[in-house]
Each structure stands twice: as C-alpha cells, then as structure tokens.
Coordinates of C-alpha atoms and ligand atoms in Angstrom, one line a residue:
M56 CA 149.5 172.4 -55.7
R57 CA 149.1 173.4 -59.3
Q58 CA 146.5 175.9 -60.4
N59 CA 143.4 177.2 -58.7
T60 CA 144.8 177.3 -55.2
A61 CA 147.0 179.7 -53.4
I62 CA 148.8 177.0 -51.5
D63 CA 152.1 176.9 -53.3
N64 CA 154.0 179.2 -51.0
M65 CA 152.2 178.4 -47.8
S66 CA 153.9 176.5 -44.9
S67 CA 152.1 173.6 -43.4
D68 CA 150.9 175.5 -40.4
S69 CA 149.3 178.3 -42.4
A70 CA 145.6 178.6 -42.5
A71 CA 143.9 176.2 -45.0
P72 CA 144.2 177.6 -48.5
Q73 CA 141.2 178.4 -50.5
I74 CA 140.3 177.9 -54.2
Q75 CA 140.9 181.2 -55.9
D76 CA 138.6 181.0 -58.9
G77 CA 135.2 179.6 -59.8
D78 CA 132.3 179.6 -57.4
S79 CA 133.7 177.1 -55.0
D80 CA 135.4 178.0 -51.7
I81 CA 136.2 174.4 -50.9
D82 CA 139.6 174.6 -49.3
I83 CA 142.2 171.9 -49.8
K84 CA 141.8 170.5 -46.3
T85 CA 138.1 170.0 -46.8
F86 CA 138.8 168.5 -50.3
I87 CA 141.2 166.0 -48.8
H88 CA 139.1 165.2 -45.9
G89 CA 136.1 164.5 -48.0
M90 CA 137.9 162.2 -50.4
P91 CA 137.3 158.4 -49.7
K92 CA 140.7 157.1 -48.8
C93 CA 142.7 153.8 -48.6
E94 CA 145.7 153.4 -46.4
L95 CA 148.3 150.6 -47.2
H96 CA 151.3 151.5 -45.1
V97 CA 150.6 152.0 -41.4
H98 CA 152.2 150.0 -38.5
L99 CA 149.9 149.2 -35.7
E100 CA 152.7 149.5 -33.2
G101 CA 153.3 153.0 -34.7
C102 CA 149.8 153.9 -33.7
L103 CA 150.5 153.8 -30.0
T104 CA 150.0 157.4 -28.9
P105 CA 151.6 158.7 -25.7
G106 CA 148.1 159.0 -24.2
L107 CA 147.2 155.3 -24.9
A108 CA 150.6 154.2 -23.8
R109 CA 150.1 155.9 -20.4
Q110 CA 146.6 154.3 -20.1
L111 CA 147.9 150.9 -20.8
A112 CA 150.9 151.3 -18.4
E113 CA 148.5 152.2 -15.7
R114 CA 146.1 149.4 -16.4
N115 CA 148.9 146.9 -16.4
N116 CA 150.6 148.4 -13.3
L117 CA 153.8 148.9 -15.3
P118 CA 156.3 151.7 -15.2
L119 CA 156.2 154.2 -18.0
P120 CA 158.8 153.5 -20.8
P121 CA 161.7 155.9 -20.8
S122 CA 160.5 158.0 -23.7
L123 CA 157.3 158.7 -21.7
S124 CA 158.6 159.1 -18.2
S125 CA 160.9 161.8 -19.6
L126 CA 158.1 163.5 -21.5
D127 CA 156.2 166.3 -19.9
P128 CA 152.6 165.0 -19.8
S129 CA 151.4 168.1 -21.5
Q130 CA 153.6 167.3 -24.5
T131 CA 151.9 165.2 -27.1
G132 CA 154.8 163.7 -29.0
Y133 CA 157.9 161.5 -28.8
T134 CA 161.2 162.8 -29.9
F135 CA 163.7 161.4 -32.4
H136 CA 165.3 162.6 -35.6
D137 CA 166.1 159.7 -37.9
L138 CA 165.1 156.0 -38.5
T139 CA 167.6 154.7 -35.9
S140 CA 166.6 157.1 -33.1
F141 CA 162.9 156.5 -34.0
L142 CA 163.3 152.7 -33.7
A143 CA 165.1 153.2 -30.4
V144 CA 162.0 154.9 -29.0
Y145 CA 159.5 152.7 -30.8
Y146 CA 160.5 149.3 -29.5
P147 CA 160.8 150.1 -25.7
N148 CA 157.4 151.8 -25.8
L149 CA 155.8 148.4 -26.7
S150 CA 156.4 147.1 -23.1
V151 CA 153.0 148.5 -22.2
L152 CA 151.2 146.1 -24.6
Q153 CA 150.7 142.9 -22.6
T154 CA 147.2 141.4 -23.0
E155 CA 144.8 140.6 -25.9
H156 CA 142.7 143.5 -24.6
D157 CA 145.7 145.9 -25.0
F158 CA 146.3 144.9 -28.7
R159 CA 142.5 145.1 -29.4
D160 CA 142.4 148.7 -27.9
L161 CA 145.4 149.8 -30.0
A162 CA 143.7 148.6 -33.2
V163 CA 140.4 150.2 -32.3
D164 CA 142.1 153.5 -31.4
Y165 CA 143.8 153.7 -34.8
L166 CA 140.8 152.6 -36.8
T167 CA 138.6 155.1 -35.0
R168 CA 141.0 157.9 -36.0
A169 CA 141.3 156.6 -39.6
H170 CA 137.5 156.4 -39.9
A171 CA 137.2 160.0 -38.7
Q172 CA 139.5 161.0 -41.6
N173 CA 137.2 159.2 -44.1
V174 CA 139.5 156.2 -44.6
K175 CA 137.4 153.4 -46.1
H176 CA 139.9 150.6 -46.2
V177 CA 143.2 150.0 -44.5
E178 CA 145.9 147.2 -44.6
L179 CA 147.7 147.3 -41.3
F180 CA 151.3 146.1 -40.6
F181 CA 152.1 144.5 -37.3
D182 CA 155.4 143.2 -35.8
P183 CA 154.7 140.0 -33.8
Q184 CA 158.5 139.6 -33.1
A185 CA 158.5 142.9 -31.2
H186 CA 156.2 141.2 -28.8
T187 CA 157.2 137.5 -28.8
S188 CA 160.9 138.6 -28.2
R189 CA 159.8 140.1 -24.9
G190 CA 157.6 137.1 -23.8
V191 CA 154.2 138.0 -25.1
P192 CA 152.8 134.9 -26.9
F193 CA 152.0 135.2 -30.6
P194 CA 148.3 134.2 -30.1
T195 CA 147.8 137.1 -27.7
V196 CA 149.0 139.6 -30.3
I197 CA 147.1 138.3 -33.3
R198 CA 143.8 137.5 -31.4
G199 CA 143.8 141.0 -29.9
Y200 CA 144.4 142.7 -33.2
R201 CA 141.9 140.5 -35.0
L202 CA 139.3 141.3 -32.5
G203 CA 140.0 145.1 -32.8
L204 CA 139.6 144.9 -36.5
L205 CA 136.3 143.0 -36.2
M206 CA 135.0 145.5 -33.6
A207 CA 135.9 148.5 -35.7
Q208 CA 134.4 146.9 -38.8
R209 CA 131.1 146.2 -37.0
T210 CA 130.8 149.5 -35.2
L211 CA 132.3 151.9 -37.7
G212 CA 132.0 150.1 -41.0
I213 CA 135.7 150.6 -41.8
S214 CA 137.2 147.8 -43.8
A215 CA 140.6 146.5 -42.5
S216 CA 143.0 143.6 -42.8
L217 CA 146.4 142.5 -41.3
I218 CA 149.9 142.1 -42.8
L219 CA 152.4 140.3 -40.7
C220 CA 155.9 141.9 -40.9
F221 CA 159.2 140.2 -40.2
L222 CA 161.8 142.2 -38.4
R223 CA 164.7 142.3 -40.8
D224 CA 167.3 143.0 -38.1
Q225 CA 166.5 139.6 -36.6
S226 CA 167.5 136.2 -38.1
A227 CA 165.8 134.5 -41.1
E228 CA 165.3 131.5 -38.8
Y229 CA 163.3 133.6 -36.4
A230 CA 161.2 135.0 -39.3
M231 CA 160.5 131.4 -40.5
A232 CA 159.5 130.3 -37.0
T233 CA 157.1 133.3 -36.8
L234 CA 155.6 132.4 -40.2
M235 CA 155.0 128.9 -38.8
E236 CA 153.3 130.3 -35.7
A237 CA 151.1 132.4 -38.0
L238 CA 149.8 129.5 -40.1
P239 CA 146.9 128.5 -37.7
Y240 CA 145.8 132.2 -38.1
K241 CA 145.9 132.4 -41.8
D242 CA 142.3 133.5 -42.1
A243 CA 143.2 136.6 -40.1
L244 CA 146.1 137.7 -42.5
I245 CA 146.3 138.8 -46.0
G246 CA 150.0 139.1 -46.5
V247 CA 153.5 139.4 -45.1
G248 CA 156.0 142.3 -45.1
L249 CA 159.5 143.2 -44.0
D250 CA 160.4 146.2 -41.8
S251 CA 162.8 147.6 -39.1
D252 CA 166.4 148.5 -39.6
E253 CA 167.4 148.0 -43.3
R254 CA 171.1 148.6 -42.9
D255 CA 173.0 145.3 -43.6
N256 CA 169.7 143.5 -43.8
P257 CA 168.9 143.0 -47.5
P258 CA 165.6 141.5 -48.7
S259 CA 167.6 138.4 -50.0
K260 CA 168.3 137.4 -46.4
F261 CA 164.5 136.5 -46.2
A262 CA 164.1 134.9 -49.7
A263 CA 163.2 131.5 -48.4
V264 CA 160.8 132.9 -45.8
F265 CA 158.9 134.9 -48.5
Q266 CA 158.9 131.9 -50.8
R267 CA 157.3 129.8 -48.1
A268 CA 154.8 132.6 -47.3
S269 CA 153.9 132.8 -51.0
K270 CA 153.3 129.0 -51.2
E271 CA 151.0 129.4 -48.2
G272 CA 148.9 131.9 -50.1
F273 CA 150.1 135.2 -48.6
L274 CA 150.6 138.3 -50.7
L275 CA 154.1 139.9 -50.4
T276 CA 155.4 143.3 -49.6
A277 CA 158.7 144.7 -48.2
H278 CA 160.1 148.0 -47.0
C279 CA 162.8 149.6 -49.1
D280 CA 163.4 152.6 -46.9
I281 CA 164.4 156.0 -48.2
D282 CA 168.1 156.7 -49.2
Q283 CA 169.5 153.5 -47.8
A284 CA 173.1 152.6 -48.7
N285 CA 171.9 149.9 -51.1
S286 CA 168.5 151.2 -52.0
I287 CA 168.5 150.2 -55.7
T288 CA 170.1 146.7 -55.0
H289 CA 167.4 146.1 -52.4
I290 CA 164.6 147.2 -54.7
R291 CA 165.9 144.9 -57.4
Q292 CA 166.1 142.0 -55.0
C293 CA 162.5 142.6 -53.9
I294 CA 161.3 142.5 -57.5
N295 CA 163.5 139.7 -58.8
E296 CA 164.2 137.4 -55.9
I297 CA 161.3 138.0 -53.6
Q298 CA 158.7 138.8 -56.3
V299 CA 156.9 141.2 -54.2
D300 CA 153.4 142.4 -55.0
R301 CA 154.1 145.9 -53.5
I302 CA 157.0 147.9 -52.2
D303 CA 156.8 150.1 -49.0
H304 CA 158.5 153.5 -49.6
G305 CA 160.8 152.6 -52.5
T306 CA 160.9 156.1 -54.1
N307 CA 164.7 155.7 -54.8
I308 CA 163.5 153.7 -57.8
V309 CA 163.4 157.1 -59.6
E310 CA 167.2 156.6 -60.0
D311 CA 166.8 153.6 -62.3
E312 CA 164.8 153.9 -65.5
S313 CA 164.7 150.2 -66.2
L314 CA 163.3 149.4 -62.7
I315 CA 160.6 152.1 -63.2
E316 CA 159.6 150.3 -66.4
T317 CA 159.6 147.0 -64.6
I318 CA 157.3 148.0 -61.8
I319 CA 154.9 149.7 -64.2
S320 CA 154.7 146.5 -66.3
K321 CA 154.3 144.3 -63.2
N322 CA 151.8 146.6 -61.6
I323 CA 153.9 146.8 -58.4
G324 CA 152.7 149.8 -56.4
L325 CA 154.7 152.0 -53.9
T326 CA 153.3 153.0 -50.5
C327 CA 154.9 156.4 -49.8
C328 CA 154.8 158.3 -46.6
P329 CA 155.7 162.0 -47.0
V330 CA 155.7 163.1 -43.3
S331 CA 157.8 160.1 -42.2
N332 CA 160.2 160.8 -45.1
S333 CA 160.7 164.3 -43.9
V334 CA 161.5 163.2 -40.4
V335 CA 163.9 160.3 -41.1
T336 CA 165.6 162.1 -44.1
S337 CA 165.9 165.8 -44.9
D338 CA 163.2 165.7 -47.5
F339 CA 159.6 164.6 -47.9
K340 CA 160.4 163.3 -51.4
G341 CA 157.4 165.1 -53.0
R342 CA 159.3 165.6 -56.2
E343 CA 160.1 161.8 -56.5
I344 CA 156.5 160.9 -55.6
L345 CA 155.1 163.1 -58.3
T346 CA 157.7 162.1 -61.0
L347 CA 156.7 158.5 -60.4
L348 CA 153.0 159.2 -60.3
R349 CA 153.2 161.1 -63.6
R350 CA 155.1 158.2 -65.2
G351 CA 152.2 155.9 -64.3
V352 CA 153.6 154.2 -61.3
K353 CA 150.9 153.1 -58.8
V354 CA 152.1 155.5 -56.0
T355 CA 150.0 155.9 -52.9
I356 CA 150.1 158.2 -49.8
N357 CA 150.2 156.8 -46.3
S358 CA 151.0 157.6 -42.6
D359 CA 153.6 154.9 -41.6
D360 CA 153.7 155.5 -37.8
P361 CA 151.1 158.2 -37.2
A362 CA 151.5 158.4 -33.4
Y363 CA 155.2 159.1 -33.8
F364 CA 155.2 161.3 -36.9
R365 CA 152.1 163.1 -35.6
A366 CA 150.4 162.9 -39.0
Y367 CA 147.6 160.6 -40.0
V368 CA 146.7 160.1 -43.7
N369 CA 145.0 163.4 -44.2
E370 CA 148.0 165.3 -42.9
N371 CA 150.3 163.3 -45.2
V372 CA 148.1 164.2 -48.3
E373 CA 148.0 167.8 -47.1
K374 CA 151.8 168.0 -46.9
L375 CA 152.0 166.8 -50.5
A376 CA 149.3 169.3 -51.6
R377 CA 150.9 172.3 -49.8
E378 CA 154.5 171.6 -50.7
S379 CA 154.3 170.4 -54.3
D380 CA 152.4 171.3 -57.5
V381 CA 150.2 168.2 -57.3
T382 CA 146.7 168.8 -58.8
R383 CA 143.4 167.8 -57.3
K384 CA 142.9 165.3 -60.1
E385 CA 146.2 163.7 -59.1
L386 CA 145.2 163.6 -55.5
I387 CA 142.2 161.6 -56.5
Q388 CA 144.4 159.4 -58.7
L389 CA 146.6 158.7 -55.7
Q390 CA 143.5 157.2 -54.0
R391 CA 142.5 155.3 -57.1
N392 CA 146.0 153.8 -57.1
A393 CA 145.6 152.8 -53.4
F394 CA 142.3 151.0 -53.9
G395 CA 143.7 149.6 -57.2
I396 CA 146.7 148.0 -55.5
S397 CA 145.0 147.1 -52.3
W398 CA 144.5 143.4 -51.5
I399 CA 140.8 143.3 -51.6
S400 CA 138.3 141.4 -53.8
S401 CA 137.5 143.0 -57.1
W402 CA 133.9 143.7 -56.2
R403 CA 134.9 145.6 -53.1
R404 CA 137.6 147.4 -55.1
N405 CA 134.9 148.4 -57.6
H406 CA 132.7 149.6 -54.9
F407 CA 135.4 151.9 -53.5
L408 CA 136.5 153.1 -56.9
A409 CA 132.8 154.0 -57.6
L410 CA 132.8 156.1 -54.4
L411 CA 135.9 158.0 -55.8
D412 CA 134.2 158.5 -59.1
D413 CA 131.2 160.0 -57.4
Y414 CA 133.4 162.3 -55.3
E415 CA 135.2 163.5 -58.4
A416 CA 132.0 164.1 -60.2
K417 CA 130.6 166.0 -57.2
M418 CA 133.8 168.1 -57.0
I419 CA 133.7 169.0 -60.7
Q420 CA 130.1 170.0 -60.3
S421 CA 130.9 172.2 -57.4
Q422 CA 133.8 173.8 -59.4
A423 CA 136.4 172.5 -56.9
M424 CA 138.2 170.9 -59.8
V425 CA 138.5 173.1 -62.9
N426 CA 141.1 173.4 -65.7
G427 CA 142.0 169.8 -65.2
A428 CA 143.5 170.6 -61.8
Ligands
HPA684 N1 160.8 151.7 -41.5 C1 161.2 150.6 -41.0 N2 160.7 149.9 -40.0 C2 159.6 150.4 -39.4 C3 159.1 151.6 -39.8 C4 159.7 152.3 -40.9 O1 159.3 153.4 -41.3 N3 158.1 151.9 -39.0 C5 158.0 150.9 -38.2 N4 158.9 150.0 -38.4
ZN685 ZN1 156.9 151.6 -42.6

C-alpha cells in the first residue's frame, strides 16, 4: 500500500500494519473492515464450509463426501492447488445439499458472515445444474436460496440478489433447458452467468442461451478465468457476441489495449478475486488489477469461493492492500466501482455511494487518509 503505512513488506500473516504518520492509528484491517462493501463475485456453492457440510451430512443421514471424510475434523479447509483440482473437490461436496432447508441454511450462513464484514449488498452466483444433474429439482434449489436471502435481508438488513450460472462444461441445450426452468422464478433472479471449466468451453457456445436470457430481461455476466489458453478470444466473445454487462475475473484484458478502451467506453466492470487468483494460478494479479483500476476500468474485489479459498471479502481486500501499493483512496474507489456496476436501482446505489462518501469524509477527518493516499 502506498504512503502512510508500513505494510509494503509485510506478509499476510503479519500483525496488522499501522498508519505511521498523523494522529490516527487506524490500522489497515480496521480501515477495510469499516468500509461499506459490495460483493459481486461469490458462488453460493463455494460458501459451503467443512463445518456446514458436516452438519448437513448428519441431518440428511448421508456419508461425508471424500474431501471431508479424509479431512481431520480439526482441520478447517479443503485441499486443492488449481482450478481443475478445486472443481474436483467442489462438485462432490454438494451431495450434502438435498432439501430446500439446506439451500436456505447455506445462503443464511454466507450472508451472516458477509454482514459481519460490513458487506451492504451482494449479488450471489448459484449453479442449479450442479444440483439438477444429481436429481435435486430446480424448484428446491431456488426456493431454498430465495428464502435464505429473504431471511437474511429481514433479520440482518443485508441486501442480496441471485445470479443463475450455467455450467460451461455442460451442453448449450442443458443450459437452455435450465433457463426455461428458471422463467417461473424470474422475480427471484437478476441475471445469468457462466462458470465452471473454461478449457474448450468458449462463451460463444452459449450465445443463443444468453440471447434468450437477455430477451427475458436478465442482465448478463460470464467468467473469463485467469490465464486461460484463449483468454483474450473469450473476453472478446463476451463483449461482442454475448454483449455482457460485466465480466468475472477477466484481468487478462490488460494484454489488449483496444479491449481495455472498449470496456471503459461500455462501462463493463470486472469482478476480481485476488486470493482465488493466487490459488488457481501462481499470482494474485495485484499488478493487473491496479493497472486496470488506474486506467479507469470498473474493477472490483471479491471472494469467489470463500469457504474453499478461506478468505471472505475483507481478506481479499487486505491481500491487495498488503501486497501492492494500492492507496486507501483507491480502496474506497474499488467499492465505489462495485456499487456503481451492481445491478441495483439507482436510488439504492445512491444510498450506498452516500455511505461510502460519509466513510471517506470520516477517515479524512480522523487523518486515516492523508497525502491523497
Ligand atoms: N471459476 C470457474 N468456475 C467456478 C469458480 C471459478 O472460480 N468457482 C465456482 N465455479
Ligand atoms: Zn467465480
């Protein structure tokens, strides 16, 4: 982080760094925690912690999935080292999700954690095909998640909505059938996305599905995972063929100047996930994230699959703060971007942006942001 802080050379498990000058001793952790935040890239199925998975297995009288039966109960995390090995753990774990009640509990569990990190609004991905493909009916999934969102909204006040993702390693026909199943639940959804294994599964494979989704009134996003074989081609397809409103990950766009200009002019934001990047590739892509941010791209910071990467949104922002020269002003800008490209009404957007303005003013007053940092 640039200026005012001693965090540049600290590793992520060091003690929280303190501001070095001015009157304030607000450390970066406290600064990030206090910031009103918006999360736009988090998979509900990626929020299934080992603890909740064990509880659900017990409640449903099911055996533990392999990743958990081989895990020492005192250990808190799953093990994998790249996207493929991550997905190989992620899908089998979902066997513990069976009833509407289970999906509701998963949503409430994540939203409770996000609320505790001062997240004000979240747009949540879910993968219905990861459940319908193993015999769980679509209505069970969506009704459970919808109820979880309503409960969290009522009890915690956190704002949340759902984005249905198609699994790109399944057929376009299956995606279209899933979209048709979703139509009676349109009021519970704000948009559609595309996730799972990107290799040999370009966005263009789903052009007709996205076109129909758009006609039905859904907003559009798609994963362009980090350092894929055809990253730039896939990003170009998303922009030109699919006409996405956002791109999930997508930082490889730094390699193509004309695409950067295009997404700036079309106001297409990127939902980046530093900790997930650092696990599935060898780098958290902080340099790319900051280059794009400083060019004026609407870059945002998110957690992706927090139960797997063991990092919720605050830990993702902290990683960027500790391991790059991002300034505090830029950390606030990242949240402005997130509320700015979120799929909410303009009056709610203005409400959240006003909270950020108040936070920035309070931080300036307390000397936690000086010299433009
Ligand atoms: N990439 C692709 N598919 C996914 C991911 C991801 O990071 N998380 C859950 N499904
Ligand atoms: Zn993702």
